[in-house]
Coordinates of C-alpha atoms and ligand atoms in Angstrom, one line a residue:
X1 CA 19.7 -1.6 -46.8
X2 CA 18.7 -0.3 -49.8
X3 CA 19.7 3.0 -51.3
X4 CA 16.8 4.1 -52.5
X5 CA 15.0 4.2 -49.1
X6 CA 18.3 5.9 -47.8
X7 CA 17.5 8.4 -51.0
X8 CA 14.0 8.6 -49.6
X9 CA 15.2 9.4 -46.2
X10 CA 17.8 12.2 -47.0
X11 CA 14.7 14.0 -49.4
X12 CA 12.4 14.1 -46.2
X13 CA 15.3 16.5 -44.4
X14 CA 14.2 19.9 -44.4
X15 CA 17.3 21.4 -45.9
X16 CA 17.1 25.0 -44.5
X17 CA 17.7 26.9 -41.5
X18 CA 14.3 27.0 -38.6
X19 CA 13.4 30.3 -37.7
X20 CA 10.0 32.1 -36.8
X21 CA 8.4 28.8 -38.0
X22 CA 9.7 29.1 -41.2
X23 CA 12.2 27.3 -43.2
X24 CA 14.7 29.5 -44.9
X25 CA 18.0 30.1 -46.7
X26 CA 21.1 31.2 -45.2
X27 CA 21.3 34.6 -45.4
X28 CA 24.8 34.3 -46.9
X29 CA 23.0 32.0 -49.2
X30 CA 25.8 28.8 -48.7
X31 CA 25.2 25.3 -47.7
X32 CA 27.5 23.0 -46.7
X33 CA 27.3 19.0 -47.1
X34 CA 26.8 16.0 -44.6
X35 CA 28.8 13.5 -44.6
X36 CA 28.3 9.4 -44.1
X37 CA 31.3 8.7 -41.9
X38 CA 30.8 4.4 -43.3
X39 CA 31.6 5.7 -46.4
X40 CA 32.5 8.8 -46.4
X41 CA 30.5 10.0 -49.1
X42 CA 28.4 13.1 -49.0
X43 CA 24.8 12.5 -48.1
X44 CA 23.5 15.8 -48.5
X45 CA 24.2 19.8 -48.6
X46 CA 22.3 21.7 -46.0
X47 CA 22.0 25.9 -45.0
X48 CA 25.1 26.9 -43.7
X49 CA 23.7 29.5 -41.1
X50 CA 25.3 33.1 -40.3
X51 CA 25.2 35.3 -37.6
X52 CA 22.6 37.3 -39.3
X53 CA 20.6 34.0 -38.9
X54 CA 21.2 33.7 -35.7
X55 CA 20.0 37.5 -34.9
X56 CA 17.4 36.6 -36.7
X57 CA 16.3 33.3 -34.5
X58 CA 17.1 35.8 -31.0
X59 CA 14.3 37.8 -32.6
X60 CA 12.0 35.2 -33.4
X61 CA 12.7 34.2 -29.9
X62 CA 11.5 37.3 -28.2
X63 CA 8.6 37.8 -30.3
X64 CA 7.4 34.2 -29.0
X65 CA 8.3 34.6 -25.7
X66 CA 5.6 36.2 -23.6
X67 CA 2.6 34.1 -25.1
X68 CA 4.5 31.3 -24.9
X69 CA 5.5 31.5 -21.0
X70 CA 1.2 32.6 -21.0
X71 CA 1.0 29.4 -23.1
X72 CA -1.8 27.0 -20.3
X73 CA 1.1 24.4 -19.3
X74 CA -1.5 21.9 -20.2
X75 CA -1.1 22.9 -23.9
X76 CA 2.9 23.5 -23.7
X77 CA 2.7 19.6 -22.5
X78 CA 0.2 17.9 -25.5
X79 CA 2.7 19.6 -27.5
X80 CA 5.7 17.9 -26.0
X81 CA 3.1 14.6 -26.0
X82 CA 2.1 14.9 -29.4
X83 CA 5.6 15.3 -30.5
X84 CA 6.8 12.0 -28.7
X85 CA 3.7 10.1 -30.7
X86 CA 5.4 11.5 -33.8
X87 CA 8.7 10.5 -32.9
X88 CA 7.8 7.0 -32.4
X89 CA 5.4 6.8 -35.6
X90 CA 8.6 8.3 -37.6
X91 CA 11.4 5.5 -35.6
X92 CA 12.5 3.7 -38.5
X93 CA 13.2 7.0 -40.8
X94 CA 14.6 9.0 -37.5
X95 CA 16.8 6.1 -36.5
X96 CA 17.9 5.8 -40.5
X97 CA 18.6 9.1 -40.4
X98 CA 21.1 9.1 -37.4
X99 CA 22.7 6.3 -38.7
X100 CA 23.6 7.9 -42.2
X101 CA 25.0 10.8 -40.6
X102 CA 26.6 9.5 -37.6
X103 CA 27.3 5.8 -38.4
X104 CA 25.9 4.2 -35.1
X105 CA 24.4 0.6 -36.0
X106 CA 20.7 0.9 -36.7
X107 CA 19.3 -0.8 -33.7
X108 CA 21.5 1.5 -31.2
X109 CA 19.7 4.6 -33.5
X110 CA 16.4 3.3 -32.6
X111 CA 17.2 3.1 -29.3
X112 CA 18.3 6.2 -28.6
X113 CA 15.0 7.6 -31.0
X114 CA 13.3 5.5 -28.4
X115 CA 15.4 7.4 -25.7
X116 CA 15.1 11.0 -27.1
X117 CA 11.1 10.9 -27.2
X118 CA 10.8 9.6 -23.8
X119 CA 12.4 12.8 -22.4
X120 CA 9.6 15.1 -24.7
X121 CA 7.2 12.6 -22.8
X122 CA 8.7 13.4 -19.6
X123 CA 8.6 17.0 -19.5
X124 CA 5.1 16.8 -20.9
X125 CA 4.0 15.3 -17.9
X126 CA 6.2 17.6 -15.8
X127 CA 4.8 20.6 -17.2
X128 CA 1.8 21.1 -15.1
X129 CA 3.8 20.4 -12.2
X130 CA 5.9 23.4 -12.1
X131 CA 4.8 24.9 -8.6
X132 CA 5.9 27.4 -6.0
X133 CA 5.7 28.2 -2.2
X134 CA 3.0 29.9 0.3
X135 CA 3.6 30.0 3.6
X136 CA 3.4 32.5 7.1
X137 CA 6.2 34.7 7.3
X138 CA 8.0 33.4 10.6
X139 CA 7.0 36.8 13.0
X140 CA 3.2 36.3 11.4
X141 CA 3.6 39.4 9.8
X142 CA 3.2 39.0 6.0
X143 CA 2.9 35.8 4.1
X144 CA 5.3 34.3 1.7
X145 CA 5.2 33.3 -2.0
X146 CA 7.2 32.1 -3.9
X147 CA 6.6 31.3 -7.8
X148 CA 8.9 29.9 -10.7
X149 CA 8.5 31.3 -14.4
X150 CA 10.6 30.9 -17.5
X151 CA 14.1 32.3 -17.6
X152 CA 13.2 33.3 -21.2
X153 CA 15.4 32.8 -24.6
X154 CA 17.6 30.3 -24.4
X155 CA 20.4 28.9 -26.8
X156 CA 20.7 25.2 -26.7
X157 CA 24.3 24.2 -28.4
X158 CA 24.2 19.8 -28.9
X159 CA 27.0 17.7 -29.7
X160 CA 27.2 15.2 -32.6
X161 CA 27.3 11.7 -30.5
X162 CA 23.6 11.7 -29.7
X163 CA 22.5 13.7 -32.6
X164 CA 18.7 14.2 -31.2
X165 CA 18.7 12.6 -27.3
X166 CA 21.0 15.4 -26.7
X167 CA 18.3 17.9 -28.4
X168 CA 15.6 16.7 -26.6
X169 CA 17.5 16.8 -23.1
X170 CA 17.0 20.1 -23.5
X171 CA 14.4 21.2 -26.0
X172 CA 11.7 19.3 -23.4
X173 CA 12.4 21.1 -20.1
X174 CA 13.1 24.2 -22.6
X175 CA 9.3 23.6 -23.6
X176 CA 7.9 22.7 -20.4
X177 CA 9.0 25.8 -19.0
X178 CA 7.8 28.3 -21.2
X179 CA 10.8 29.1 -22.5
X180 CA 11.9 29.8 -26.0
X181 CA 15.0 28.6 -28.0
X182 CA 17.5 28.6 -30.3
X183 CA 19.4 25.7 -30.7
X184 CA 22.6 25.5 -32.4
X185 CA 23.2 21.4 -33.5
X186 CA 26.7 19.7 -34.1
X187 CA 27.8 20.5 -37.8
X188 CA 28.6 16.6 -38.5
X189 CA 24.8 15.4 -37.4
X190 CA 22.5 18.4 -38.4
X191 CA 19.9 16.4 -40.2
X192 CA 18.3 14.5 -37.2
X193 CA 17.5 17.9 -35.6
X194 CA 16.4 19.1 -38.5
X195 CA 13.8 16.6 -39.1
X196 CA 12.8 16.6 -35.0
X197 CA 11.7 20.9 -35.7
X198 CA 9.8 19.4 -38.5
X199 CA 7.8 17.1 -36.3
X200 CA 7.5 19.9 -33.2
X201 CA 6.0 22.0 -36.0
X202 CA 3.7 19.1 -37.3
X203 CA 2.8 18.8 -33.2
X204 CA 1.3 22.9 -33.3
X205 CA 4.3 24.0 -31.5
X206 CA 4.0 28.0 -32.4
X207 CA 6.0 29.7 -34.7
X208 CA 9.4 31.4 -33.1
X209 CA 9.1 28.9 -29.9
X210 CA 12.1 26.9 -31.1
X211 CA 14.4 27.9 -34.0
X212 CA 17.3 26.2 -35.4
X213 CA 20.2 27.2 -37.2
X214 CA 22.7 25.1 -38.2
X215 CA 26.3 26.1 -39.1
X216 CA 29.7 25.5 -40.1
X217 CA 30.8 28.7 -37.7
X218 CA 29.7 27.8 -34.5
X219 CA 31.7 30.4 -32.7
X220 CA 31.1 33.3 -35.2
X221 CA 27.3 32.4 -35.4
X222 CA 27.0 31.7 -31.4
X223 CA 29.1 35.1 -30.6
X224 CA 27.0 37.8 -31.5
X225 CA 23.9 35.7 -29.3
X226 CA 25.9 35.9 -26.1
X227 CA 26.4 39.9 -26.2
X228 CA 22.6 40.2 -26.6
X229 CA 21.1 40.9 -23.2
X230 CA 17.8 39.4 -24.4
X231 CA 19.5 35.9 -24.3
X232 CA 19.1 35.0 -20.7
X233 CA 20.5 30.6 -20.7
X234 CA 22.6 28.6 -22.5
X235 CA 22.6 25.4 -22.1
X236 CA 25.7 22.9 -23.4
X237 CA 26.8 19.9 -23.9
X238 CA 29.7 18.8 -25.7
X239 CA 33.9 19.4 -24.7
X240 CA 35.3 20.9 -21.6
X241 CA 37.3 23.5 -23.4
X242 CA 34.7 24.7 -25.4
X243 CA 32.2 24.8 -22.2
X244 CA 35.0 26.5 -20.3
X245 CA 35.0 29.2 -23.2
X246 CA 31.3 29.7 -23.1
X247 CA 31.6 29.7 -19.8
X248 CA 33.4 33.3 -19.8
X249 CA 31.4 34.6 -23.0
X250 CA 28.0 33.6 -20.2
X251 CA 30.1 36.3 -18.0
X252 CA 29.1 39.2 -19.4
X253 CA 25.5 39.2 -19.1
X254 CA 25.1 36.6 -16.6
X255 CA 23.2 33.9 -17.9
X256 CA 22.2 31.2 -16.2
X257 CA 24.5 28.1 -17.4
X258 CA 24.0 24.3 -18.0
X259 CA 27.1 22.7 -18.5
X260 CA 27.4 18.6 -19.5
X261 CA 30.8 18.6 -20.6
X262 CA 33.4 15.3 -21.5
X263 CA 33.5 12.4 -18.9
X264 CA 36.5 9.6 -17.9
X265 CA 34.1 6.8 -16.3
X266 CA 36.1 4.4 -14.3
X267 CA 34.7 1.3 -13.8
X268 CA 34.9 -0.9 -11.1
X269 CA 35.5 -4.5 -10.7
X270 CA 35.7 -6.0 -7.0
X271 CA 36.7 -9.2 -6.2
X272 CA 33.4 -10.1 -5.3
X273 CA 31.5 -9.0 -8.2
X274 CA 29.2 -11.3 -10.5
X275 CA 31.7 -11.6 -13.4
X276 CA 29.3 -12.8 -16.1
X277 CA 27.1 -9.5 -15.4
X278 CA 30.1 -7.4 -15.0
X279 CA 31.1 -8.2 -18.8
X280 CA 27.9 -8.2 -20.1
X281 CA 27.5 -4.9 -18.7
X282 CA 31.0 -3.6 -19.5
X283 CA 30.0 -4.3 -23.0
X284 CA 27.3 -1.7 -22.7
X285 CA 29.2 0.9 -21.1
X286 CA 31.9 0.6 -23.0
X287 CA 30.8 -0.6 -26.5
X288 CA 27.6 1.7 -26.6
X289 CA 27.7 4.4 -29.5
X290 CA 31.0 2.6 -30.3
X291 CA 32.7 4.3 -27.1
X292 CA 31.9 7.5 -28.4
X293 CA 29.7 8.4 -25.4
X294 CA 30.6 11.3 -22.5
X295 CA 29.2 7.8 -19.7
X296 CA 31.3 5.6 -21.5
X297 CA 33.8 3.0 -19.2
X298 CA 36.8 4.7 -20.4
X299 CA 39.0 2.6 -18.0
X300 CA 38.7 -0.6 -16.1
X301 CA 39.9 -1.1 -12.6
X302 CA 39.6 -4.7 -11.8
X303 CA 40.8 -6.6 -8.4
X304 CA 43.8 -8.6 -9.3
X305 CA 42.1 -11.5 -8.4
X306 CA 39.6 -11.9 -10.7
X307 CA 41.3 -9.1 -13.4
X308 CA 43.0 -11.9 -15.6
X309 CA 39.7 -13.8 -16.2
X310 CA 37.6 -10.5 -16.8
X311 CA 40.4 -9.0 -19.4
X312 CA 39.8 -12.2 -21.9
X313 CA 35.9 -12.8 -21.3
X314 CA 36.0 -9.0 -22.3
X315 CA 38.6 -9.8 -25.2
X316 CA 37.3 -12.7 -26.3
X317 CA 33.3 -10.9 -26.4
X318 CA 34.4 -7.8 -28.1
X319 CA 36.5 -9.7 -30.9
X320 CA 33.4 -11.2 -31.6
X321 CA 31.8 -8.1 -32.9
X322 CA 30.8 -7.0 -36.1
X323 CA 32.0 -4.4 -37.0
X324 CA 30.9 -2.1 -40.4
X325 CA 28.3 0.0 -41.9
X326 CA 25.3 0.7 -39.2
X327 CA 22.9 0.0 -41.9
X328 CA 24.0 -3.5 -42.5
X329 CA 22.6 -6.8 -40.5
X330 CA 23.8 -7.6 -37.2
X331 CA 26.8 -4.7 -37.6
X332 CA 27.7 -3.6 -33.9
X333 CA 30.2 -1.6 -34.3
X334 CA 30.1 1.2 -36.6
X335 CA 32.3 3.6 -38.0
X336 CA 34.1 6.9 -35.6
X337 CA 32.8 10.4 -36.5
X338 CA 35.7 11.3 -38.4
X339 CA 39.6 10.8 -39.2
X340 CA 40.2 13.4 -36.5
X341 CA 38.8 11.1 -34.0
X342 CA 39.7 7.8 -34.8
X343 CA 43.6 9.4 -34.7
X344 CA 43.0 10.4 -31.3
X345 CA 42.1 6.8 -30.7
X346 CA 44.9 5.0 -32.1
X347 CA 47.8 7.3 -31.0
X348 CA 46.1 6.8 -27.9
X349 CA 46.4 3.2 -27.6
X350 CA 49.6 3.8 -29.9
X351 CA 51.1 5.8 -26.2
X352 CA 49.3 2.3 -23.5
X353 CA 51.2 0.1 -26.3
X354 CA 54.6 2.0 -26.2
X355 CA 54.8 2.2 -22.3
X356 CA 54.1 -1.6 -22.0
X357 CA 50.3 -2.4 -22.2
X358 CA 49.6 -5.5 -23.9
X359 CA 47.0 -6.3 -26.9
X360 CA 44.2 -8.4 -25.9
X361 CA 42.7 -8.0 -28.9
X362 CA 42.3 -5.5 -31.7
X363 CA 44.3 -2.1 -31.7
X364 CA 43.9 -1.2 -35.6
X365 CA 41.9 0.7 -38.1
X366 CA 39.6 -1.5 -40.0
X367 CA 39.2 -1.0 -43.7
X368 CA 40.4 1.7 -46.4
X369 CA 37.3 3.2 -46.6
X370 CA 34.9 4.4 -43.5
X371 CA 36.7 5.5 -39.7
X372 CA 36.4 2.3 -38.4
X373 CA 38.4 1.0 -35.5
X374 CA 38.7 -2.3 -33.8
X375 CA 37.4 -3.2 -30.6
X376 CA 40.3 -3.3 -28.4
X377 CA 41.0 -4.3 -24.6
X378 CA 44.6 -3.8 -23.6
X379 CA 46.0 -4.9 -20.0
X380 CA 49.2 -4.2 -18.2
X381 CA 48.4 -0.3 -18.6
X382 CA 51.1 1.8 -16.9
X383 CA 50.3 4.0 -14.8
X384 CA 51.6 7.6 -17.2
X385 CA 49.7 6.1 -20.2
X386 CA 47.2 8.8 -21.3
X387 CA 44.2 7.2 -22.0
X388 CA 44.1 6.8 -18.2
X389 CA 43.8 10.5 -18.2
X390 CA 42.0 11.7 -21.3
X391 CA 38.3 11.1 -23.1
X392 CA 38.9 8.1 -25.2
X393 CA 35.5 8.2 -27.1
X394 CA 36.5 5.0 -29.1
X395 CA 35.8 1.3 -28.7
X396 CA 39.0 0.8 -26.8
X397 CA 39.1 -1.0 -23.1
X398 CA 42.0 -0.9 -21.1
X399 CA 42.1 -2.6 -17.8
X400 CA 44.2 -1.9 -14.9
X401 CA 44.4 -3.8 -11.6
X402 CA 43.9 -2.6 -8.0
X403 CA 44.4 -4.6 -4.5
X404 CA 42.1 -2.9 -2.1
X405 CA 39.0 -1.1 -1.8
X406 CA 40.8 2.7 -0.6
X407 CA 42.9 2.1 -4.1
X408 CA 40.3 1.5 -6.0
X409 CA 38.3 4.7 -5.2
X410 CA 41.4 6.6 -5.2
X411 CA 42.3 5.5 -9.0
X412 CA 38.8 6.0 -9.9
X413 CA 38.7 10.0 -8.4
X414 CA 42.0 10.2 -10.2
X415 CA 40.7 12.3 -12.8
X416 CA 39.8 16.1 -13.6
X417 CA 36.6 14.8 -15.0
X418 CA 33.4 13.5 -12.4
X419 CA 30.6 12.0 -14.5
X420 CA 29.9 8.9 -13.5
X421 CA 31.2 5.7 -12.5
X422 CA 30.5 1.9 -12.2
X423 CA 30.8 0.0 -9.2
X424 CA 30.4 -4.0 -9.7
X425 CA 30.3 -6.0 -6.2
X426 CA 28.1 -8.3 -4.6
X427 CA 28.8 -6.5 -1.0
X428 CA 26.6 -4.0 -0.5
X429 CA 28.2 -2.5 2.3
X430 CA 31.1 -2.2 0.2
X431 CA 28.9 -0.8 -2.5
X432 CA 27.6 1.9 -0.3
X433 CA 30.8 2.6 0.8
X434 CA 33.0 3.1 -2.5
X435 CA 29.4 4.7 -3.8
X436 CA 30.0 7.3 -1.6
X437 CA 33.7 7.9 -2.1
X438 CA 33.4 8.7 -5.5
X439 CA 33.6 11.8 -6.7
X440 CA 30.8 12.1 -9.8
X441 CA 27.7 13.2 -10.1
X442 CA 26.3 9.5 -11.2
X443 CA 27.3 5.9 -10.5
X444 CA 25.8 2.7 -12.2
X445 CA 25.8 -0.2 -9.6
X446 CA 25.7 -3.6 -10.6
X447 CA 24.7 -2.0 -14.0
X448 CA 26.3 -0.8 -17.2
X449 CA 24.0 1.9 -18.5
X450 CA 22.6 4.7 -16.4
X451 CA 20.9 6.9 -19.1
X452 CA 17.3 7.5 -18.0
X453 CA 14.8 10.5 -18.5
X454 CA 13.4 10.2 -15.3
X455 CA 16.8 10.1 -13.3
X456 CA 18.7 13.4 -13.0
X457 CA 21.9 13.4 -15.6
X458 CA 25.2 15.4 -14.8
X459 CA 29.0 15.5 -13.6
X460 CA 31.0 17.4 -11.3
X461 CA 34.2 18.8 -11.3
X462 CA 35.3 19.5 -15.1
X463 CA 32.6 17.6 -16.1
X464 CA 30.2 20.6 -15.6
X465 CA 27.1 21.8 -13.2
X466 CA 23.2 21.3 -13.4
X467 CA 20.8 18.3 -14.4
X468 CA 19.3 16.8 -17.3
X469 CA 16.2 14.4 -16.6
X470 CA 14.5 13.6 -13.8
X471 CA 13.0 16.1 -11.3
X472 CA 15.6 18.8 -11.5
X473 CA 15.9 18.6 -15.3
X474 CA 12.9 21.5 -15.6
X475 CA 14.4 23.8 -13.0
X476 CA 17.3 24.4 -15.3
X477 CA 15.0 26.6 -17.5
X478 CA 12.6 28.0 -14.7
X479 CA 13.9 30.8 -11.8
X480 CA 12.5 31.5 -8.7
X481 CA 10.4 35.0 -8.0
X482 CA 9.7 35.7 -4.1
X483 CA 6.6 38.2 -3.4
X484 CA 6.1 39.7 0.1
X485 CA 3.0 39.6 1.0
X486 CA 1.3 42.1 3.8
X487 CA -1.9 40.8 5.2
Ligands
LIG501 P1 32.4 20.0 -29.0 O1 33.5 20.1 -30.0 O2 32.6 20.7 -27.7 O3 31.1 20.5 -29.8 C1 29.9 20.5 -29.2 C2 29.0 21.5 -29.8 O4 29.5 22.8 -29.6 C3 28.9 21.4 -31.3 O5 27.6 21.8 -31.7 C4 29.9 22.4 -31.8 O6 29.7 22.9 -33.1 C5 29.7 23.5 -30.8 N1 30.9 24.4 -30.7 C6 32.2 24.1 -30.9 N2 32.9 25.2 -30.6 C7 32.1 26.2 -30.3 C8 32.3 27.6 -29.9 N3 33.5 28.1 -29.8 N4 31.2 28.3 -29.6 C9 29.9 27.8 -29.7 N5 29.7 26.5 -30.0 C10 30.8 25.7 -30.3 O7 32.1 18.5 -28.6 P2 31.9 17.3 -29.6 O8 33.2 16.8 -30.1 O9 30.8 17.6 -30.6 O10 31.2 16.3 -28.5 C11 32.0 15.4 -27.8 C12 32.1 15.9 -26.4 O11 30.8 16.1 -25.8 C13 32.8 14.9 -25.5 O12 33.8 15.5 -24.6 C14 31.7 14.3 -24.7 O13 32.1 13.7 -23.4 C15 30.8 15.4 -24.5 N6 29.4 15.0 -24.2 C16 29.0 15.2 -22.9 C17 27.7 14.7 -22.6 C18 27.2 15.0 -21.2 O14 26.0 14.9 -21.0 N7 28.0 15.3 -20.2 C19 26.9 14.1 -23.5 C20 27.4 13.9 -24.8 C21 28.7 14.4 -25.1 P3 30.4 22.3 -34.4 O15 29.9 21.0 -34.6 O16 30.1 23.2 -35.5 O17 31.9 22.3 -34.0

């Protein structure tokens, strides 16, 4: 890849903070810089936001509000329409983009470009579906209606793993609805958001509808939002902690609360299973976004008949990757987010190793410049090693073994987190049956990826409450209103 169209990429960012339709300076008048986590070099300096800004965006918001929940829904959906066209016109610079500042290899940044539209298509088409209730009151007496409409302002707070699928999860029902927004992006991926409000703009989207303002405060700039009554959602995905502190901060006016927090996917391996398709999938689950995914396998329960043969097809496939700059040819593998993470990673597998877990392959850093990690599967994991436990969010695999079915499910629900599993098996009454026993809110059977913007997306237990996608997606942003009738 050449610099010069990575140059060319970086100018196109707006540079400045979204509000009222207009781009703008901090009001502290301080940027801060971007950083390229393959090299870590400084790609660019962008508005480092304040919670003036963020007043300011509230503001915007309530000015918009009213004509846009009048807005026809036909309109609020060509708008979400046009928007995916742009998208998909812009793929190559988007998908650049996402790479630069979040390292992913270019082909996985299309994809998830690819991805993100889709759910600005979907909600455009579920726009002029939003519908309510008539019926006859049950004594005949009266009739019933009932009618959704737009909770109203919303603040939309993304993470920095999907830089814009994570945006448009939420800015597309946000939309559909009739809502308005202000969305608050991660501060180590800024720029694709950035360059999405560009193309919303470009699509007629009207001025104050969505705002964006990106900082290096999230809590300071976030605060002031959540004591202002006129706020009425947030909507968040990122850690459990930090969703369990919103969570309170919701508390005090009562906002309605969408919560996709951290996941701990087990997946399953029976004894039965298709072993060529349960490695080639494992290699999606795990390997996608180079592990750094809330659905990512983050442990491997195998049946101890088949576990020694899976562990070194696994090993011996994810060896083979390239790992290295997203931007170069055929990299698969690119760098972690930061130092941070990739040191959560290795002391991770640091703890599996100490307690008796065996390298399969990898278990290093890679490099002396760039976060990169090895791919890494590890067997004979005991059963106090932490990586059992906690997120991994790295490309590292460790399998475990089980002997029946009831084991399997219970070390799969052995976890505070409830996202999603994967169940591989050729039985299907014993994929019905596990499917059922497992506590998450999503499972992928026979398959490795489960990512879809027509399929409703979300956890239970710690990892949070409501849906993203499918047919529930759009009720997250619309309430309920009942009218009595007398006839
Ligand atoms: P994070 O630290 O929780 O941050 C997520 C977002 O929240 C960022 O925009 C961050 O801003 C902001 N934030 C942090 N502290 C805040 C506060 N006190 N008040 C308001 N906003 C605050 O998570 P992350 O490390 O970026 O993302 C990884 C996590 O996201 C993992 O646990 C992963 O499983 C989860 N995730 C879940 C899903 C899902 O759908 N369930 C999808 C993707 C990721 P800054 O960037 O400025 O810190």
């Amino acid at each position: 890849m050449d610099s010069a169209r990575e140059n060319a990429v970086l100018t196109m960012v707006p540079k400045g903070l979204f509000i009222g339709g207009e781009w703008r300076d901090s009001s502290s008048n301080t940027t801060f810089g971007v950083e390229d986590p393959a090299t870590q070099q400084k790609l660019t300096e962008i508005a480092d936001g304040t919670p003036v800004d963020a007043m300011a965006a509230l503001d915007a918001c309530e000015r918009a509000q009213s004509d846009w929940a009048a807005t026809p829904p036909r309109d609020r959906g060509e708008i979400l329409r046009r928007t995916f066209e742009l998208m998909n016109a812009n793929a190559d610079d988007l998908a650049l983009l996402m790479t630069l500042e979040m390292g992913k290899p270019l082909a996985e940044s299309k994809g998830e470009v690819t991805y993100a539209a889709e759910f600005l298509r979907w909600f455009a088409e579920e726009a002029v579906r939003i519908d309510g209730r008539w019926s006859v009151n049950p004594n005949g007496s009266g009739r019933l209606l009932t009618m959704k409409q737009p909770v109203g302002p919303c603040l939309l707070i993304t993470p920095w793993n999907f830089p814009i699928a994570m945006g448009t999860r939420k800015i597309g029902p946000a939309i559909a609805a009739g809502c308005t927004m202000v969305v608050k992006p991660a501060q180590q991926t800024p720029l694709s958001m950035l360059m999405l409000a560009q193309l919303l703009h470009e699509a007629g989207l009207p001025d104050g509808v969505l705002n964006v303002v990106t900082s290096t405060k999230a809590s300071a700039v976030t605060g002031p939002l959540f004591d202002d009554a006129r706020l009425r959602k947030v909507s968040f995905t990122g850690s459990t902690p930090i969703g369990q502190k919103l969570m309170e901060q919701a508390s005090k006016h009562l906002l309605r609360v969408s919560m996709e927090l951290g996941g701990n996917a087990p997946y399953l391996v029976f004894g039965d299973a298709d072993l060529e398709a349960a490695v080639d999938q494992a290699l999606i689950a795990k390997m996608r976004n180079m592990g750094e995914s809330c659905v990512a396998a983050n442990r491997f329960h195998v049946h101890e008949s088949v576990a020694e043969e899976f562990s070194s097809r696994l090993a011996e496939r994810m060896g083979e990757m390239k790992v290295g700059r997203g931007t170069e040819d055929g990299v698969q593998v690119g760098p972690l987010i930061d130092d941070t993470q990739r040191g959560i990673v290795a002391d991770l597998v640091e703890d599996a190793v100490g307690k008796g877990a065996k390298v399969l392959t990898g278990g290093e850093r890679v490099g002396d410049r760039g976060y990169f990690y090895a791919p890494t599967v590890l067997s004979g994991i005991a059963d106090d090693a932490s990586l059992l436990r906690e997120e991994i969010f790295g490309p590292v695999a460790p399998v475990k073994t089980f002997s029946s079915d009831d084991e399997a499910v219970a070390a799969a629900n052995n976890s505070d987190y409830g996202l999603v599993a994967y169940v591989f098996t050729s039985d299907i009454k014993r994929a019905i049956r596990v499917t059922e026993g497992l506590e998450v809110g999503m499972v992928g059977l026979n398959r490795g990826l489960v990512s879809n913007p027509a399929a409703e997306f979300g956890g239970v237990k710690e990892s949070g409450f409501g849906r993203e996608g499918g047919r529930e997606g759009i009720e997250e942003y619309l309430y309920t209103k009942y009218v009595a009738v007398d006839v």
